[in-house]
Every structure is written in C-alpha cells, then in structure tokens.
Amino acid sequence: LPAAVLLKDMKLMDVKLGQLGSWVAMRDFTPGGILGAMRRGYNRYYNKYINVRKGGLGGLSMVLAGYVVISYMWSYSHVKHDRRRKYH
C-alpha cells in the first residue's frame, strides 16, 4: 500500500474534484510563493523541452505559440476597434 500523502503535498492532477477547494486554499499566494511556483514551472519546462540531449522543435514552437497568443491578447482592444471599419 502506498503511503498516505497530505493534501497540501499533492499535485493538482492527483486531487479529487471534491478536494479542489481545500487544496486551492492551502496554496501559498504570497509574492514569494507565486514566484517560486513560476520558477518551478520554468525549470520543469526547461528540463523537459529545452535541456535535452536530442531535442526537437516542440519546446521552441510552444514558446512561439505562447508569444503569439499573448501579443494578440495585448492588441485585442485595437483589433476589436478596427474590425468594423471598412477601408480606413
């Protein structure tokens, strides 16, 4: 039998739907906690897609796709304003 894991130590994918509210309440939402989570996510992404022996275009294409989505979100108000204009 596997050892019991505390709810606060569980990964998001292992949390049951009924436990989700309690799990989110246990997260650290201080600036240091958010920065630490971003750092862990970056390290996980870097080690999985960039820092590999035989790499491909998968990691770099995901970064490019993210850049395209973010730049569209930043310019959406301008695009929305211009979409009803006909030629000027």
Short mmCIF file of N, CA and C in Angstrom, two decimals:
data_model
loop_
_atom_site.label_atom_id
_atom_site.label_comp_id
_atom_site.label_asym_id
_atom_site.label_seq_id
_atom_site.Cartn_x
_atom_site.Cartn_y
_atom_site.Cartn_z
N LEU A 1 0.83 -1.19 0.00
CA LEU A 1 0.00 0.00 0.00
C LEU A 1 0.87 1.25 0.00
N PRO A 2 0.55 2.22 -0.84
CA PRO A 2 1.33 3.46 -0.85
C PRO A 2 1.06 4.28 0.40
N ALA A 3 2.06 5.02 0.81
CA ALA A 3 1.90 5.87 1.99
C ALA A 3 0.92 7.00 1.70
N ALA A 4 0.18 7.41 2.69
CA ALA A 4 -0.79 8.49 2.54
C ALA A 4 -0.05 9.80 2.33
N VAL A 5 -0.49 10.56 1.35
CA VAL A 5 0.10 11.85 1.03
C VAL A 5 -0.81 12.94 1.55
N LEU A 6 -0.26 13.92 2.22
CA LEU A 6 -1.07 15.04 2.70
C LEU A 6 -1.65 15.81 1.52
N LEU A 7 -2.82 16.40 1.72
CA LEU A 7 -3.49 17.12 0.65
C LEU A 7 -2.65 18.28 0.14
N LYS A 8 -1.95 18.97 1.04
CA LYS A 8 -1.16 20.12 0.61
C LYS A 8 0.06 19.72 -0.21
N ASP A 9 0.49 18.45 -0.10
CA ASP A 9 1.65 17.96 -0.86
C ASP A 9 1.26 17.29 -2.17
N MET A 10 -0.02 17.17 -2.44
CA MET A 10 -0.48 16.50 -3.67
C MET A 10 -0.31 17.42 -4.87
N LYS A 11 -0.10 16.82 -6.03
CA LYS A 11 -0.07 17.56 -7.28
C LYS A 11 -1.51 17.81 -7.72
N LEU A 12 -1.71 18.82 -8.54
CA LEU A 12 -3.06 19.18 -8.98
C LEU A 12 -3.74 18.03 -9.70
N MET A 13 -2.99 17.27 -10.49
CA MET A 13 -3.59 16.17 -11.24
C MET A 13 -4.04 15.02 -10.33
N ASP A 14 -3.53 14.96 -9.10
CA ASP A 14 -3.89 13.88 -8.18
C ASP A 14 -5.02 14.26 -7.23
N VAL A 15 -5.47 15.51 -7.26
CA VAL A 15 -6.51 15.99 -6.35
C VAL A 15 -7.87 15.62 -6.92
N LYS A 16 -8.73 15.10 -6.06
CA LYS A 16 -10.11 14.78 -6.46
C LYS A 16 -10.92 16.07 -6.56
N LEU A 17 -11.98 16.04 -7.31
CA LEU A 17 -12.79 17.23 -7.54
C LEU A 17 -13.38 17.78 -6.24
N GLY A 18 -13.76 16.92 -5.33
CA GLY A 18 -14.31 17.37 -4.05
C GLY A 18 -13.27 18.02 -3.15
N GLN A 19 -12.00 17.69 -3.34
CA GLN A 19 -10.92 18.24 -2.53
C GLN A 19 -10.32 19.50 -3.14
N LEU A 20 -10.77 19.91 -4.31
CA LEU A 20 -10.14 21.01 -5.03
C LEU A 20 -10.19 22.33 -4.26
N GLY A 21 -11.30 22.65 -3.64
CA GLY A 21 -11.41 23.89 -2.88
C GLY A 21 -10.44 23.93 -1.71
N SER A 22 -10.35 22.82 -0.97
CA SER A 22 -9.40 22.75 0.15
C SER A 22 -7.97 22.84 -0.33
N TRP A 23 -7.68 22.18 -1.46
CA TRP A 23 -6.32 22.18 -2.00
C TRP A 23 -5.91 23.59 -2.42
N VAL A 24 -6.80 24.33 -3.09
CA VAL A 24 -6.51 25.71 -3.51
C VAL A 24 -6.32 26.60 -2.30
N ALA A 25 -7.12 26.37 -1.25
CA ALA A 25 -7.00 27.19 -0.03
C ALA A 25 -5.66 27.00 0.66
N MET A 26 -5.02 25.86 0.46
CA MET A 26 -3.73 25.58 1.09
C MET A 26 -2.54 26.12 0.29
N ARG A 27 -2.77 26.64 -0.90
CA ARG A 27 -1.68 27.15 -1.72
C ARG A 27 -1.13 28.44 -1.14
N ASP A 28 0.10 28.75 -1.46
CA ASP A 28 0.78 29.95 -0.97
C ASP A 28 0.64 31.05 -2.03
N PHE A 29 -0.20 32.04 -1.78
CA PHE A 29 -0.44 33.11 -2.74
C PHE A 29 0.32 34.39 -2.40
N THR A 30 1.36 34.28 -1.59
CA THR A 30 2.21 35.43 -1.33
C THR A 30 3.10 35.65 -2.55
N PRO A 31 3.67 36.85 -2.72
CA PRO A 31 4.55 37.06 -3.88
C PRO A 31 5.70 36.05 -3.96
N GLY A 32 6.26 35.67 -2.82
CA GLY A 32 7.32 34.66 -2.82
C GLY A 32 6.83 33.30 -3.28
N GLY A 33 5.62 32.93 -2.84
CA GLY A 33 5.04 31.66 -3.25
C GLY A 33 4.72 31.61 -4.73
N ILE A 34 4.19 32.72 -5.26
CA ILE A 34 3.88 32.78 -6.69
C ILE A 34 5.16 32.75 -7.51
N LEU A 35 6.18 33.48 -7.05
CA LEU A 35 7.46 33.47 -7.76
C LEU A 35 8.09 32.08 -7.73
N GLY A 36 8.00 31.40 -6.60
CA GLY A 36 8.53 30.04 -6.50
C GLY A 36 7.80 29.08 -7.44
N ALA A 37 6.49 29.22 -7.54
CA ALA A 37 5.72 28.35 -8.44
C ALA A 37 6.09 28.62 -9.90
N MET A 38 6.28 29.89 -10.25
CA MET A 38 6.70 30.22 -11.61
C MET A 38 8.09 29.66 -11.90
N ARG A 39 8.99 29.75 -10.91
CA ARG A 39 10.34 29.23 -11.08
C ARG A 39 10.32 27.71 -11.27
N ARG A 40 9.50 27.01 -10.47
CA ARG A 40 9.40 25.56 -10.62
C ARG A 40 8.81 25.19 -11.98
N GLY A 41 7.80 25.94 -12.43
CA GLY A 41 7.22 25.66 -13.74
C GLY A 41 8.21 25.89 -14.87
N TYR A 42 8.99 26.98 -14.77
CA TYR A 42 10.00 27.25 -15.79
C TYR A 42 11.06 26.15 -15.80
N ASN A 43 11.51 25.73 -14.61
CA ASN A 43 12.53 24.68 -14.55
C ASN A 43 12.00 23.37 -15.11
N ARG A 44 10.74 23.05 -14.83
CA ARG A 44 10.15 21.82 -15.36
C ARG A 44 10.06 21.89 -16.88
N TYR A 45 9.60 23.02 -17.42
CA TYR A 45 9.51 23.20 -18.87
C TYR A 45 10.89 23.13 -19.51
N TYR A 46 11.87 23.84 -18.92
CA TYR A 46 13.22 23.88 -19.49
C TYR A 46 13.84 22.49 -19.52
N ASN A 47 13.71 21.74 -18.44
CA ASN A 47 14.32 20.41 -18.39
C ASN A 47 13.59 19.41 -19.28
N LYS A 48 12.30 19.62 -19.54
CA LYS A 48 11.56 18.67 -20.36
C LYS A 48 11.70 18.94 -21.86
N TYR A 49 11.76 20.21 -22.26
CA TYR A 49 11.74 20.52 -23.69
C TYR A 49 13.01 21.16 -24.23
N ILE A 50 13.75 21.89 -23.45
CA ILE A 50 14.90 22.63 -23.95
C ILE A 50 16.21 21.91 -23.64
N ASN A 51 16.41 21.54 -22.39
CA ASN A 51 17.67 20.96 -21.94
C ASN A 51 17.64 19.44 -22.14
N VAL A 52 17.56 19.00 -23.38
CA VAL A 52 17.52 17.57 -23.69
C VAL A 52 18.67 17.23 -24.62
N ARG A 53 19.03 15.98 -24.65
CA ARG A 53 20.16 15.55 -25.48
C ARG A 53 19.80 15.59 -26.95
N LYS A 54 18.63 15.08 -27.30
CA LYS A 54 18.21 15.04 -28.70
C LYS A 54 16.90 15.82 -28.81
N GLY A 55 17.01 17.10 -28.97
CA GLY A 55 15.82 17.95 -28.94
C GLY A 55 15.18 18.13 -30.30
N GLY A 56 13.99 18.65 -30.26
CA GLY A 56 13.26 18.94 -31.48
C GLY A 56 12.75 20.37 -31.44
N LEU A 57 11.76 20.63 -32.24
CA LEU A 57 11.18 21.97 -32.30
C LEU A 57 9.99 22.14 -31.36
N GLY A 58 9.65 21.12 -30.60
CA GLY A 58 8.46 21.18 -29.75
C GLY A 58 8.50 22.29 -28.73
N GLY A 59 9.59 22.39 -27.97
CA GLY A 59 9.67 23.40 -26.93
C GLY A 59 9.69 24.81 -27.47
N LEU A 60 10.47 25.02 -28.51
CA LEU A 60 10.55 26.36 -29.09
C LEU A 60 9.25 26.76 -29.77
N SER A 61 8.56 25.81 -30.39
CA SER A 61 7.29 26.15 -31.03
C SER A 61 6.23 26.49 -29.99
N MET A 62 6.30 25.86 -28.80
CA MET A 62 5.35 26.22 -27.74
C MET A 62 5.60 27.63 -27.24
N VAL A 63 6.87 28.02 -27.13
CA VAL A 63 7.19 29.39 -26.73
C VAL A 63 6.68 30.38 -27.77
N LEU A 64 6.89 30.07 -29.05
CA LEU A 64 6.41 30.94 -30.12
C LEU A 64 4.89 31.04 -30.11
N ALA A 65 4.20 29.92 -29.91
CA ALA A 65 2.74 29.95 -29.85
C ALA A 65 2.26 30.78 -28.67
N GLY A 66 2.92 30.66 -27.54
CA GLY A 66 2.57 31.47 -26.38
C GLY A 66 2.76 32.94 -26.64
N TYR A 67 3.86 33.29 -27.33
CA TYR A 67 4.11 34.68 -27.68
C TYR A 67 3.02 35.22 -28.60
N VAL A 68 2.61 34.43 -29.57
CA VAL A 68 1.56 34.86 -30.49
C VAL A 68 0.25 35.10 -29.74
N VAL A 69 -0.11 34.21 -28.84
CA VAL A 69 -1.36 34.36 -28.07
C VAL A 69 -1.30 35.59 -27.18
N ILE A 70 -0.18 35.79 -26.47
CA ILE A 70 -0.06 36.94 -25.59
C ILE A 70 -0.06 38.25 -26.36
N SER A 71 0.63 38.30 -27.51
CA SER A 71 0.64 39.54 -28.28
C SER A 71 -0.74 39.85 -28.86
N TYR A 72 -1.51 38.81 -29.22
CA TYR A 72 -2.87 39.04 -29.69
C TYR A 72 -3.75 39.57 -28.55
N MET A 73 -3.57 39.02 -27.35
CA MET A 73 -4.36 39.50 -26.21
C MET A 73 -4.03 40.95 -25.90
N TRP A 74 -2.76 41.33 -26.00
CA TRP A 74 -2.37 42.71 -25.73
C TRP A 74 -2.94 43.68 -26.78
N SER A 75 -3.05 43.24 -28.03
CA SER A 75 -3.52 44.14 -29.08
C SER A 75 -5.00 43.93 -29.39
N TYR A 76 -5.73 43.14 -28.59
CA TYR A 76 -7.12 42.83 -28.90
C TYR A 76 -8.00 44.07 -28.91
N SER A 77 -7.79 44.99 -27.99
CA SER A 77 -8.65 46.18 -27.97
C SER A 77 -8.50 46.98 -29.26
N HIS A 78 -7.29 47.05 -29.79
CA HIS A 78 -7.06 47.75 -31.05
C HIS A 78 -7.71 46.98 -32.21
N VAL A 79 -7.56 45.66 -32.21
CA VAL A 79 -8.16 44.84 -33.27
C VAL A 79 -9.67 44.93 -33.21
N LYS A 80 -10.24 44.89 -32.01
CA LYS A 80 -11.69 44.97 -31.85
C LYS A 80 -12.22 46.31 -32.34
N HIS A 81 -11.45 47.37 -32.08
CA HIS A 81 -11.87 48.69 -32.50
C HIS A 81 -11.85 48.82 -34.03
N ASP A 82 -10.92 48.17 -34.67
CA ASP A 82 -10.78 48.31 -36.12
C ASP A 82 -11.58 47.32 -36.94
N ARG A 83 -12.22 46.34 -36.35
CA ARG A 83 -12.82 45.30 -37.17
C ARG A 83 -14.07 45.74 -37.90
N ARG A 84 -14.72 46.81 -37.47
CA ARG A 84 -15.93 47.26 -38.17
C ARG A 84 -15.65 48.33 -39.21
N ARG A 85 -14.44 48.79 -39.28
CA ARG A 85 -14.08 49.76 -40.31
C ARG A 85 -13.95 49.03 -41.64
N LYS A 86 -14.27 49.75 -42.70
CA LYS A 86 -14.23 49.07 -43.99
C LYS A 86 -12.86 49.23 -44.65
N TYR A 87 -12.44 50.43 -44.99
CA TYR A 87 -11.18 50.58 -45.72
C TYR A 87 -10.28 51.63 -45.11
N HIS A 88 -10.66 52.29 -44.04
CA HIS A 88 -9.81 53.35 -43.49
C HIS A 88 -9.85 53.40 -42.00
#
